[in-house]
Amino acid sequence: MIRIKKTLHNSTLKNNPVLRQILGICSALAVTNLMMNSLIMGLGVIFVTGLSELTVSMLRKHTDKHIRMMVQVLIIAWYVIIVDILLKLYLPEISKALGPYVGLIITNCIIMGRCEAFAQNNKPLDSLIDGIASGIGYTLVLLVIAFFRELLGFGTLFGYEVLGSWWTRWDLMKMPAGAFFMLGLLIWITRSLEARKE
Amino acid sequence: MVEINPLIILIAAVFTNNMLLSNFLGMCSFIAISNEIKTSLYLGQAVTFVLTCTTALNYVVYYYILVPLGLEYLKFIIFILVIAAFVQLAEMLIERYMTPLYYSLGIFLPLITVNCAILGASLFMIIRKYGLLQSIMFGLGSGIGWTLAIVAMAGIRQNLKHAPIPKGLEDIGITVITIGIMAMAFLGFSGIVSIQ
């Protein structure tokens, strides 16, 4: 139990994949204009990371060293297809808004990175938890960026109006540049906090 | 199929719909490699080459094999396999016939398989319903746009080395913010053409 808690803490906060390791920001930024999109994308990534790590870990003794990258990519792609089909079926609107970025979960470096760094050498249960934790860490960052972008850019949160018509919408936040600035600021803040702690 | 002049797609992919600055694709290798102008130019060339060829290949595979068989949902797996196989093949051919080029480009080729810009271009091509020539131009334009962005970034980063930057913002933080400013600068092109 303690071990599980430690893995959770390490992978979500201490080694946050986006902020600490700068992995997976390709897809992290594109979907952060609205909180709903980010949440769904995050859930998709949690699902794919968790289950791919579980599968990779279960197969780790049966896969040859030379083909393991290929096997990992195929496993990840398989779960991404499941996510894509589920989204198309139950949330067609959001599936359309996310567009190619669902498919791009495959090339999200977090998943490959964790499979290679953790699942290759650990037991299936630990790997599952590590995958879910990394996914949660990723989702948290997405949600924080999306919170500010949606609030300042549209005046809404999850589509509900929060700031009334008195609020001048920041068009910058709707544009890609806003996402880059938010991520830059977030990295700055976390790094400064850490430096102070040390 | 949409009716847009392929040349317009090419220009739009370079300037107004830049893969990196407006679609956030290819960020991982972008941040890791953009330290030196020369290396980023090589990487950009490799990406452009692979992007152009794989969009064409994936177009043929998707519309002539997957669609007739009704297997569109397999496109993620098939695309990534085509890209990986193509990169492997290109690597071998370049090593065999263009040895000097291999030594400058070779180490970057394996990296490209996991560059999201490559897979992203193929997926955009399907979503936007481009024809074959349009897809090739889109791939070429995206590659050129990506190269333009990474070379510009490398130039800026070389000068940033000597700038006094706040502690927490060093390296990656300032890079991300610089990309933001570049994205805003590229907005200036938005009047020229627009696709989508």
mmCIF file of C-alpha atoms in Angstrom:
data_model
loop_
_atom_site.group_PDB
_atom_site.id
_atom_site.type_symbol
_atom_site.label_atom_id
_atom_site.label_comp_id
_atom_site.label_asym_id
_atom_site.label_seq_id
_atom_site.Cartn_x
_atom_site.Cartn_y
_atom_site.Cartn_z
ATOM 1 C CA MET A 1 0.000 0.000 0.000
ATOM 2 C CA ILE A 2 2.779 2.400 0.928
ATOM 3 C CA ARG A 3 4.590 1.419 -2.238
ATOM 4 C CA ILE A 4 1.523 2.219 -4.321
ATOM 5 C CA LYS A 5 1.125 5.569 -2.637
ATOM 6 C CA LYS A 6 4.760 6.383 -3.290
ATOM 7 C CA THR A 7 4.493 5.513 -6.985
ATOM 8 C CA LEU A 8 1.374 7.661 -7.240
ATOM 9 C CA HIS A 9 3.039 10.638 -5.619
ATOM 10 C CA ASN A 10 6.262 10.298 -7.582
ATOM 11 C CA SER A 11 4.709 10.014 -11.000
ATOM 12 C CA THR A 12 1.968 12.613 -10.582
ATOM 13 C CA LEU A 13 3.703 15.423 -8.766
ATOM 14 C CA LYS A 14 7.380 14.901 -8.195
ATOM 15 C CA ASN A 15 8.249 13.752 -11.701
ATOM 16 C CA ASN A 16 5.355 15.362 -13.488
ATOM 17 C CA PRO A 17 5.844 14.302 -17.111
ATOM 18 C CA VAL A 18 4.933 17.634 -18.667
ATOM 19 C CA LEU A 19 6.539 20.067 -16.251
ATOM 20 C CA ARG A 20 9.592 18.124 -15.129
ATOM 21 C CA GLN A 21 10.436 15.994 -18.115
ATOM 22 C CA ILE A 22 8.890 18.163 -20.855
ATOM 23 C CA LEU A 23 7.287 15.147 -22.464
ATOM 24 C CA GLY A 24 4.097 15.031 -24.442
ATOM 25 C CA ILE A 25 3.537 18.724 -24.829
ATOM 26 C CA CYS A 26 2.585 18.372 -28.494
ATOM 27 C CA SER A 27 -0.859 17.130 -27.700
ATOM 28 C CA ALA A 28 -0.901 18.813 -24.304
ATOM 29 C CA LEU A 29 -1.225 22.301 -25.718
ATOM 30 C CA ALA A 30 -3.496 21.848 -28.682
ATOM 31 C CA VAL A 31 -6.546 20.785 -26.716
ATOM 32 C CA THR A 32 -6.267 23.252 -23.855
ATOM 33 C CA ASN A 33 -8.505 25.970 -25.274
ATOM 34 C CA LEU A 34 -11.529 24.460 -23.499
ATOM 35 C CA MET A 35 -11.648 22.590 -20.187
ATOM 36 C CA MET A 36 -14.052 19.932 -21.440
ATOM 37 C CA ASN A 37 -11.710 18.983 -24.302
ATOM 38 C CA SER A 38 -8.759 18.818 -21.928
ATOM 39 C CA LEU A 39 -10.614 16.615 -19.464
ATOM 40 C CA ILE A 40 -11.673 14.130 -22.132
ATOM 41 C CA MET A 41 -8.202 14.121 -23.665
ATOM 42 C CA GLY A 42 -6.711 13.576 -20.200
ATOM 43 C CA LEU A 43 -9.040 10.663 -19.478
ATOM 44 C CA GLY A 44 -8.079 9.145 -22.822
ATOM 45 C CA VAL A 45 -4.393 9.467 -21.985
ATOM 46 C CA ILE A 46 -4.889 7.963 -18.491
ATOM 47 C CA PHE A 47 -6.672 4.993 -20.062
ATOM 48 C CA VAL A 48 -4.012 4.459 -22.721
ATOM 49 C CA THR A 49 -0.990 4.958 -20.440
ATOM 50 C CA GLY A 50 -2.345 2.705 -17.698
ATOM 51 C CA LEU A 51 -3.377 -0.177 -19.897
ATOM 52 C CA SER A 52 -0.365 0.016 -22.229
ATOM 53 C CA GLU A 53 1.999 -0.082 -19.282
ATOM 54 C CA LEU A 54 0.076 -3.029 -17.850
ATOM 55 C CA THR A 55 0.256 -4.904 -21.151
ATOM 56 C CA VAL A 56 3.901 -4.077 -21.781
ATOM 57 C CA SER A 57 4.767 -5.192 -18.278
ATOM 58 C CA MET A 58 2.861 -8.458 -18.652
ATOM 59 C CA LEU A 59 4.608 -9.187 -21.940
ATOM 60 C CA ARG A 60 8.004 -7.995 -20.795
ATOM 61 C CA LYS A 61 9.466 -11.470 -20.419
ATOM 62 C CA HIS A 62 8.153 -12.640 -23.762
ATOM 63 C CA THR A 63 9.241 -9.771 -26.002
ATOM 64 C CA ASP A 64 12.621 -9.819 -27.600
ATOM 65 C CA LYS A 65 14.879 -6.829 -27.023
ATOM 66 C CA HIS A 66 15.109 -5.975 -30.705
ATOM 67 C CA ILE A 67 11.418 -5.773 -31.450
ATOM 68 C CA ARG A 68 10.194 -4.299 -28.185
ATOM 69 C CA MET A 69 9.831 -0.741 -29.530
ATOM 70 C CA MET A 70 7.623 -2.005 -32.331
ATOM 71 C CA VAL A 71 5.587 -4.122 -29.915
ATOM 72 C CA GLN A 72 5.122 -1.138 -27.613
ATOM 73 C CA VAL A 73 3.958 1.090 -30.459
ATOM 74 C CA LEU A 74 1.472 -1.548 -31.582
ATOM 75 C CA ILE A 75 0.107 -1.985 -28.050
ATOM 76 C CA ILE A 76 -0.291 1.775 -27.639
ATOM 77 C CA ALA A 77 -1.888 2.179 -31.062
ATOM 78 C CA TRP A 78 -4.340 -0.594 -30.207
ATOM 79 C CA TYR A 79 -5.575 1.198 -27.088
ATOM 80 C CA VAL A 80 -5.704 4.529 -28.911
ATOM 81 C CA ILE A 81 -7.985 2.981 -31.526
ATOM 82 C CA ILE A 82 -10.308 1.847 -28.716
ATOM 83 C CA VAL A 83 -10.370 5.388 -27.280
ATOM 84 C CA ASP A 84 -11.029 6.844 -30.729
ATOM 85 C CA ILE A 85 -13.932 4.483 -31.425
ATOM 86 C CA LEU A 86 -15.474 5.070 -27.971
ATOM 87 C CA LEU A 87 -15.235 8.853 -28.405
ATOM 88 C CA LYS A 88 -16.783 8.736 -31.876
ATOM 89 C CA LEU A 89 -19.640 6.650 -30.512
ATOM 90 C CA TYR A 90 -20.475 8.433 -27.264
ATOM 91 C CA LEU A 91 -19.071 11.961 -27.623
ATOM 92 C CA PRO A 92 -19.105 12.737 -31.372
ATOM 93 C CA GLU A 93 -18.938 16.497 -30.773
ATOM 94 C CA ILE A 94 -15.772 16.321 -28.690
ATOM 95 C CA SER A 95 -14.267 13.705 -30.986
ATOM 96 C CA LYS A 96 -14.641 16.207 -33.800
ATOM 97 C CA ALA A 97 -13.142 19.042 -31.764
ATOM 98 C CA LEU A 98 -10.137 16.939 -30.772
ATOM 99 C CA GLY A 99 -9.647 15.962 -34.408
ATOM 100 C CA PRO A 100 -6.274 14.377 -35.113
ATOM 101 C CA TYR A 101 -5.034 14.840 -31.549
ATOM 102 C CA VAL A 102 -6.681 11.630 -30.340
ATOM 103 C CA GLY A 103 -4.623 9.690 -32.853
ATOM 104 C CA LEU A 104 -1.559 11.628 -31.836
ATOM 105 C CA ILE A 105 -1.718 10.057 -28.365
ATOM 106 C CA ILE A 106 0.314 7.296 -30.056
ATOM 107 C CA THR A 107 3.290 9.589 -30.522
ATOM 108 C CA ASN A 108 2.837 11.127 -27.078
ATOM 109 C CA CYS A 109 6.285 10.644 -25.633
ATOM 110 C CA ILE A 110 4.934 10.146 -22.093
ATOM 111 C CA ILE A 111 3.475 6.764 -22.903
ATOM 112 C CA MET A 112 6.512 5.422 -24.761
ATOM 113 C CA GLY A 113 8.765 6.952 -22.134
ATOM 114 C CA ARG A 114 6.988 5.337 -19.197
ATOM 115 C CA CYS A 115 6.711 1.971 -20.966
ATOM 116 C CA GLU A 116 10.415 2.027 -21.629
ATOM 117 C CA ALA A 117 11.536 3.445 -18.290
ATOM 118 C CA PHE A 118 9.126 1.770 -15.879
ATOM 119 C CA ALA A 119 6.980 -1.028 -17.299
ATOM 120 C CA GLN A 120 9.978 -2.808 -18.824
ATOM 121 C CA ASN A 121 11.412 -3.526 -15.359
ATOM 122 C CA ASN A 122 8.428 -3.656 -13.006
ATOM 123 C CA LYS A 123 5.519 -5.896 -12.081
ATOM 124 C CA PRO A 124 2.189 -5.483 -13.916
ATOM 125 C CA LEU A 125 0.270 -3.972 -10.975
ATOM 126 C CA ASP A 126 2.965 -1.390 -10.241
ATOM 127 C CA SER A 127 3.118 -0.529 -13.916
ATOM 128 C CA LEU A 128 -0.637 -0.043 -14.122
ATOM 129 C CA ILE A 129 -0.517 2.347 -11.180
ATOM 130 C CA ASP A 130 2.488 4.192 -12.566
ATOM 131 C CA GLY A 131 0.715 4.581 -15.898
ATOM 132 C CA ILE A 132 -2.438 5.930 -14.286
ATOM 133 C CA ALA A 133 -0.401 8.274 -12.105
ATOM 134 C CA SER A 134 1.555 9.653 -15.062
ATOM 135 C CA GLY A 135 -1.720 10.119 -16.906
ATOM 136 C CA ILE A 136 -3.181 12.002 -13.943
ATOM 137 C CA GLY A 137 -0.111 14.224 -13.751
ATOM 138 C CA TYR A 138 -0.502 15.025 -17.430
ATOM 139 C CA THR A 139 -4.233 15.717 -17.047
ATOM 140 C CA LEU A 140 -3.633 18.052 -14.104
ATOM 141 C CA VAL A 141 -1.316 20.221 -16.185
ATOM 142 C CA LEU A 142 -3.795 20.218 -19.075
ATOM 143 C CA LEU A 143 -6.591 21.291 -16.746
ATOM 144 C CA VAL A 144 -4.600 24.093 -15.142
ATOM 145 C CA ILE A 145 -3.655 25.560 -18.528
ATOM 146 C CA ALA A 146 -7.185 25.077 -19.860
ATOM 147 C CA PHE A 147 -8.674 26.716 -16.752
ATOM 148 C CA PHE A 148 -6.887 29.987 -17.401
ATOM 149 C CA ARG A 149 -7.236 29.858 -21.168
ATOM 150 C CA GLU A 150 -10.971 29.213 -21.096
ATOM 151 C CA LEU A 151 -11.626 31.655 -18.250
ATOM 152 C CA LEU A 152 -9.665 34.519 -19.786
ATOM 153 C CA GLY A 153 -10.399 33.752 -23.421
ATOM 154 C CA PHE A 154 -14.079 32.840 -23.329
ATOM 155 C CA GLY A 155 -15.178 33.859 -19.836
ATOM 156 C CA THR A 156 -16.555 30.357 -19.266
ATOM 157 C CA LEU A 157 -15.616 27.175 -17.387
ATOM 158 C CA PHE A 158 -16.739 23.815 -18.797
ATOM 159 C CA GLY A 159 -19.031 25.865 -21.041
ATOM 160 C CA TYR A 160 -20.818 27.644 -18.157
ATOM 161 C CA GLU A 161 -20.543 31.401 -18.145
ATOM 162 C CA VAL A 162 -18.506 32.602 -15.176
ATOM 163 C CA LEU A 163 -17.381 36.060 -16.153
ATOM 164 C CA GLY A 164 -20.217 38.213 -17.445
ATOM 165 C CA SER A 165 -20.289 40.551 -20.405
ATOM 166 C CA TRP A 166 -18.248 43.126 -18.453
ATOM 167 C CA TRP A 167 -15.203 40.953 -18.968
ATOM 168 C CA THR A 168 -13.218 41.800 -22.086
ATOM 169 C CA ARG A 169 -12.320 38.471 -23.666
ATOM 170 C CA TRP A 170 -8.616 37.955 -24.189
ATOM 171 C CA ASP A 171 -8.361 36.856 -27.795
ATOM 172 C CA LEU A 172 -4.708 36.004 -27.210
ATOM 173 C CA MET A 173 -5.742 33.119 -24.962
ATOM 174 C CA LYS A 174 -7.812 31.538 -27.719
ATOM 175 C CA MET A 175 -4.798 31.541 -30.024
ATOM 176 C CA PRO A 176 -1.898 29.071 -29.950
ATOM 177 C CA ALA A 177 0.396 31.778 -28.565
ATOM 178 C CA GLY A 178 -1.680 31.878 -25.357
ATOM 179 C CA ALA A 179 -1.016 28.194 -24.750
ATOM 180 C CA PHE A 180 2.737 28.675 -25.132
ATOM 181 C CA PHE A 181 2.736 31.589 -22.706
ATOM 182 C CA MET A 182 0.673 29.687 -20.131
ATOM 183 C CA LEU A 183 2.950 26.640 -20.297
ATOM 184 C CA GLY A 184 6.031 28.839 -20.031
ATOM 185 C CA LEU A 185 4.620 30.574 -16.968
ATOM 186 C CA LEU A 186 3.629 27.262 -15.375
ATOM 187 C CA ILE A 187 7.142 25.855 -15.844
ATOM 188 C CA TRP A 188 8.588 29.054 -14.410
ATOM 189 C CA ILE A 189 6.360 28.929 -11.334
ATOM 190 C CA THR A 190 6.951 25.240 -10.553
ATOM 191 C CA ARG A 191 10.716 25.532 -11.022
ATOM 192 C CA SER A 192 10.935 28.619 -8.834
ATOM 193 C CA LEU A 193 8.876 26.961 -6.088
ATOM 194 C CA GLU A 194 11.136 23.943 -6.173
ATOM 195 C CA ALA A 195 14.273 26.036 -6.049
ATOM 196 C CA ARG A 196 12.897 27.770 -2.966
ATOM 197 C CA LYS A 197 12.093 24.448 -1.290
ATOM 198 C CA GLU A 198 15.631 23.238 -1.748
ATOM 199 C CA MET B 1 -12.023 16.115 -52.018
ATOM 200 C CA VAL B 2 -11.777 19.832 -51.349
ATOM 201 C CA GLU B 3 -11.131 22.336 -54.116
ATOM 202 C CA ILE B 4 -8.043 24.271 -53.076
ATOM 203 C CA ASN B 5 -5.108 25.011 -55.287
ATOM 204 C CA PRO B 6 -2.211 22.793 -54.079
ATOM 205 C CA LEU B 7 0.124 25.792 -54.225
ATOM 206 C CA ILE B 8 -2.088 27.680 -51.798
ATOM 207 C CA ILE B 9 -1.949 24.706 -49.450
ATOM 208 C CA LEU B 10 1.835 24.766 -49.696
ATOM 209 C CA ILE B 11 2.068 28.438 -48.760
ATOM 210 C CA ALA B 12 -0.542 28.144 -46.033
ATOM 211 C CA ALA B 13 1.247 25.153 -44.500
ATOM 212 C CA VAL B 14 4.489 27.107 -44.334
ATOM 213 C CA PHE B 15 3.194 30.402 -42.965
ATOM 214 C CA THR B 16 -0.378 30.591 -41.735
ATOM 215 C CA ASN B 17 -1.022 27.027 -40.609
ATOM 216 C CA ASN B 18 2.489 26.257 -39.452
ATOM 217 C CA MET B 19 2.659 22.734 -38.038
ATOM 218 C CA LEU B 20 4.549 23.826 -34.959
ATOM 219 C CA LEU B 21 3.283 27.315 -34.241
ATOM 220 C CA SER B 22 -0.407 26.816 -34.842
ATOM 221 C CA ASN B 23 -0.871 23.068 -34.401
ATOM 222 C CA PHE B 24 1.712 22.393 -31.680
ATOM 223 C CA LEU B 25 3.090 19.385 -33.526
ATOM 224 C CA GLY B 26 6.700 18.256 -33.309
ATOM 225 C CA MET B 27 7.397 20.094 -30.076
ATOM 226 C CA CYS B 28 9.401 17.390 -28.296
ATOM 227 C CA SER B 29 12.260 17.148 -30.770
ATOM 228 C CA PHE B 30 11.924 20.861 -31.422
ATOM 229 C CA ILE B 31 12.828 21.760 -27.863
ATOM 230 C CA ALA B 32 15.509 19.101 -27.589
ATOM 231 C CA ILE B 33 17.361 19.873 -30.825
ATOM 232 C CA SER B 34 16.983 23.618 -31.386
ATOM 233 C CA ASN B 35 20.305 24.536 -29.787
ATOM 234 C CA GLU B 36 22.387 24.927 -32.900
ATOM 235 C CA ILE B 37 21.499 26.314 -36.303
ATOM 236 C CA LYS B 38 23.407 23.694 -38.254
ATOM 237 C CA THR B 39 21.960 20.618 -36.557
ATOM 238 C CA SER B 40 18.454 22.014 -36.639
ATOM 239 C CA LEU B 41 18.801 22.643 -40.362
ATOM 240 C CA TYR B 42 19.778 19.001 -40.895
ATOM 241 C CA LEU B 43 16.909 17.793 -38.743
ATOM 242 C CA GLY B 44 14.537 20.095 -40.624
ATOM 243 C CA GLN B 45 15.660 18.664 -43.954
ATOM 244 C CA ALA B 46 15.177 15.120 -42.705
ATOM 245 C CA VAL B 47 11.714 15.951 -41.376
ATOM 246 C CA THR B 48 10.703 17.636 -44.649
ATOM 247 C CA PHE B 49 11.868 14.661 -46.675
ATOM 248 C CA VAL B 50 10.088 12.100 -44.509
ATOM 249 C CA LEU B 51 6.921 14.224 -44.203
ATOM 250 C CA THR B 52 6.544 14.642 -47.960
ATOM 251 C CA CYS B 53 7.118 10.980 -48.730
ATOM 252 C CA THR B 54 5.011 9.543 -45.911
ATOM 253 C CA THR B 55 1.973 11.741 -46.597
ATOM 254 C CA ALA B 56 2.046 10.503 -50.207
ATOM 255 C CA LEU B 57 2.508 6.885 -49.118
ATOM 256 C CA ASN B 58 -0.183 7.091 -46.464
ATOM 257 C CA TYR B 59 -2.566 8.677 -48.958
ATOM 258 C CA VAL B 60 -2.146 5.732 -51.311
ATOM 259 C CA VAL B 61 -2.407 3.191 -48.501
ATOM 260 C CA TYR B 62 -5.505 4.825 -47.011
ATOM 261 C CA TYR B 63 -7.530 5.444 -50.150
ATOM 262 C CA TYR B 64 -6.489 2.382 -52.161
ATOM 263 C CA ILE B 65 -6.215 -0.262 -49.456
ATOM 264 C CA LEU B 66 -7.969 0.707 -46.225
ATOM 265 C CA VAL B 67 -11.082 2.407 -47.648
ATOM 266 C CA PRO B 68 -11.992 -0.336 -50.159
ATOM 267 C CA LEU B 69 -11.607 -2.921 -47.405
ATOM 268 C CA GLY B 70 -13.606 -0.840 -44.908
ATOM 269 C CA LEU B 71 -10.725 -0.811 -42.427
ATOM 270 C CA GLU B 72 -10.508 2.957 -41.854
ATOM 271 C CA TYR B 73 -10.398 2.487 -38.092
ATOM 272 C CA LEU B 74 -7.009 0.773 -38.430
ATOM 273 C CA LYS B 75 -5.464 3.946 -39.819
ATOM 274 C CA PHE B 76 -3.490 4.793 -36.670
ATOM 275 C CA ILE B 77 -1.662 1.460 -36.619
ATOM 276 C CA ILE B 78 -1.118 1.363 -40.378
ATOM 277 C CA PHE B 79 0.143 4.956 -40.572
ATOM 278 C CA ILE B 80 2.644 4.524 -37.788
ATOM 279 C CA LEU B 81 3.861 1.278 -39.355
ATOM 280 C CA VAL B 82 4.246 2.930 -42.771
ATOM 281 C CA ILE B 83 6.184 5.794 -41.190
ATOM 282 C CA ALA B 84 8.455 3.489 -39.179
ATOM 283 C CA ALA B 85 9.104 1.244 -42.181
ATOM 284 C CA PHE B 86 9.778 4.216 -44.439
ATOM 285 C CA VAL B 87 12.210 5.784 -42.011
ATOM 286 C CA GLN B 88 14.057 2.488 -41.650
ATOM 287 C CA LEU B 89 14.242 2.093 -45.428
ATOM 288 C CA ALA B 90 15.347 5.677 -45.979
ATOM 289 C CA GLU B 91 18.029 5.230 -43.369
ATOM 290 C CA MET B 92 19.427 2.155 -45.104
ATOM 291 C CA LEU B 93 19.314 3.722 -48.573
ATOM 292 C CA ILE B 94 20.974 6.932 -47.444
ATOM 293 C CA GLU B 95 23.666 4.987 -45.619
ATOM 294 C CA ARG B 96 24.365 2.897 -48.708
ATOM 295 C CA TYR B 97 24.311 5.565 -51.424
ATOM 296 C CA MET B 98 24.865 8.925 -49.754
ATOM 297 C CA THR B 99 27.354 8.279 -46.994
ATOM 298 C CA PRO B 100 28.306 11.924 -46.249
ATOM 299 C CA LEU B 101 24.639 12.828 -45.940
ATOM 300 C CA TYR B 102 24.123 9.832 -43.667
ATOM 301 C CA TYR B 103 26.675 11.085 -41.198
ATOM 302 C CA SER B 104 25.040 14.490 -40.946
ATOM 303 C CA LEU B 105 21.449 13.274 -41.063
ATOM 304 C CA GLY B 106 21.622 9.682 -39.914
ATOM 305 C CA ILE B 107 21.328 10.105 -36.181
ATOM 306 C CA PHE B 108 18.154 12.131 -36.558
ATOM 307 C CA LEU B 109 16.288 9.666 -38.721
ATOM 308 C CA PRO B 110 15.227 7.255 -35.944
ATOM 309 C CA LEU B 111 14.041 10.246 -33.893
ATOM 310 C CA ILE B 112 11.660 11.205 -36.658
ATOM 311 C CA THR B 113 9.476 8.130 -36.296
ATOM 312 C CA VAL B 114 8.125 9.500 -33.047
ATOM 313 C CA ASN B 115 7.894 13.104 -34.246
ATOM 314 C CA CYS B 116 4.197 13.887 -33.958
ATOM 315 C CA ALA B 117 4.332 16.251 -36.928
ATOM 316 C CA ILE B 118 4.746 13.286 -39.281
ATOM 317 C CA LEU B 119 1.754 11.325 -38.026
ATOM 318 C CA GLY B 120 -0.158 14.586 -37.568
ATOM 319 C CA ALA B 121 0.251 15.566 -41.226
ATOM 320 C CA SER B 122 -1.139 12.216 -42.353
ATOM 321 C CA LEU B 123 -4.117 12.526 -40.007
ATOM 322 C CA PHE B 124 -4.827 16.128 -41.074
ATOM 323 C CA MET B 125 -4.715 15.012 -44.700
ATOM 324 C CA ILE B 126 -7.519 12.515 -44.036
ATOM 325 C CA ILE B 127 -9.602 14.887 -41.915
ATOM 326 C CA ARG B 128 -9.347 17.764 -44.391
ATOM 327 C CA LYS B 129 -10.048 15.438 -47.344
ATOM 328 C CA TYR B 130 -7.065 16.453 -49.484
ATOM 329 C CA GLY B 131 -6.333 14.878 -52.871
ATOM 330 C CA LEU B 132 -2.982 13.284 -53.686
ATOM 331 C CA LEU B 133 -1.254 16.377 -55.065
ATOM 332 C CA GLN B 134 -2.732 18.518 -52.301
ATOM 333 C CA SER B 135 -1.455 16.041 -49.695
ATOM 334 C CA ILE B 136 2.054 16.059 -51.106
ATOM 335 C CA MET B 137 2.088 19.856 -51.122
ATOM 336 C CA PHE B 138 0.713 19.886 -47.592
ATOM 337 C CA GLY B 139 3.457 17.519 -46.435
ATOM 338 C CA LEU B 140 6.156 19.530 -48.178
ATOM 339 C CA GLY B 141 4.818 22.831 -46.837
ATOM 340 C CA SER B 142 4.524 21.500 -43.300
ATOM 341 C CA GLY B 143 8.107 20.289 -43.446
ATOM 342 C CA ILE B 144 9.399 23.619 -44.756
ATOM 343 C CA GLY B 145 7.386 25.483 -42.129
ATOM 344 C CA TRP B 146 8.748 23.291 -39.369
ATOM 345 C CA THR B 147 12.313 23.794 -40.636
ATOM 346 C CA LEU B 148 11.770 27.540 -40.783
ATOM 347 C CA ALA B 149 10.543 27.585 -37.197
ATOM 348 C CA ILE B 150 13.315 25.382 -35.792
ATOM 349 C CA VAL B 151 16.124 27.251 -37.567
ATOM 350 C CA ALA B 152 14.765 30.610 -36.405
ATOM 351 C CA MET B 153 14.450 29.229 -32.893
ATOM 352 C CA ALA B 154 18.018 27.907 -32.919
ATOM 353 C CA GLY B 155 19.255 31.349 -33.934
ATOM 354 C CA ILE B 156 17.353 32.989 -31.103
ATOM 355 C CA ARG B 157 18.535 30.422 -28.568
ATOM 356 C CA GLN B 158 22.160 30.926 -29.500
ATOM 357 C CA ASN B 159 21.818 34.581 -28.636
ATOM 358 C CA LEU B 160 19.828 33.842 -25.486
ATOM 359 C CA LYS B 161 22.804 31.969 -24.037
ATOM 360 C CA HIS B 162 24.361 35.255 -23.005
ATOM 361 C CA ALA B 163 21.192 36.900 -21.737
ATOM 362 C CA PRO B 164 20.446 37.217 -18.021
ATOM 363 C CA ILE B 165 17.361 35.054 -17.518
ATOM 364 C CA PRO B 166 15.527 34.547 -14.190
ATOM 365 C CA LYS B 167 16.519 31.270 -12.536
ATOM 366 C CA GLY B 168 13.349 29.229 -12.921
ATOM 367 C CA LEU B 169 12.806 30.370 -16.470
ATOM 368 C CA GLU B 170 16.127 29.184 -17.845
ATOM 369 C CA ASP B 171 16.400 26.776 -20.758
ATOM 370 C CA ILE B 172 12.962 25.269 -21.363
ATOM 371 C CA GLY B 173 10.806 27.968 -19.809
ATOM 372 C CA ILE B 174 12.260 30.742 -21.922
ATOM 373 C CA THR B 175 12.160 28.522 -25.024
ATOM 374 C CA VAL B 176 8.444 27.893 -24.645
ATOM 375 C CA ILE B 177 7.743 31.593 -24.147
ATOM 376 C CA THR B 178 9.882 32.455 -27.178
ATOM 377 C CA ILE B 179 7.852 30.009 -29.253
ATOM 378 C CA GLY B 180 4.763 31.892 -28.066
ATOM 379 C CA ILE B 181 6.192 35.168 -29.300
ATOM 380 C CA MET B 182 7.126 33.530 -32.605
ATOM 381 C CA ALA B 183 3.577 32.224 -32.945
ATOM 382 C CA MET B 184 2.319 35.781 -32.498
ATOM 383 C CA ALA B 185 4.787 37.037 -35.099
ATOM 384 C CA PHE B 186 3.545 34.442 -37.563
ATOM 385 C CA LEU B 187 0.010 35.741 -37.033
ATOM 386 C CA GLY B 188 1.141 38.620 -39.215
ATOM 387 C CA PHE B 189 0.991 36.267 -42.199
ATOM 388 C CA SER B 190 -2.599 35.292 -41.505
ATOM 389 C CA GLY B 191 -3.996 37.675 -44.101
ATOM 390 C CA ILE B 192 -2.191 36.048 -47.036
ATOM 391 C CA VAL B 193 -4.026 32.777 -47.399
ATOM 392 C CA SER B 194 -6.101 30.554 -45.210
ATOM 393 C CA ILE B 195 -7.033 26.905 -45.459
ATOM 394 C CA GLN B 196 -9.590 24.793 -43.643
#
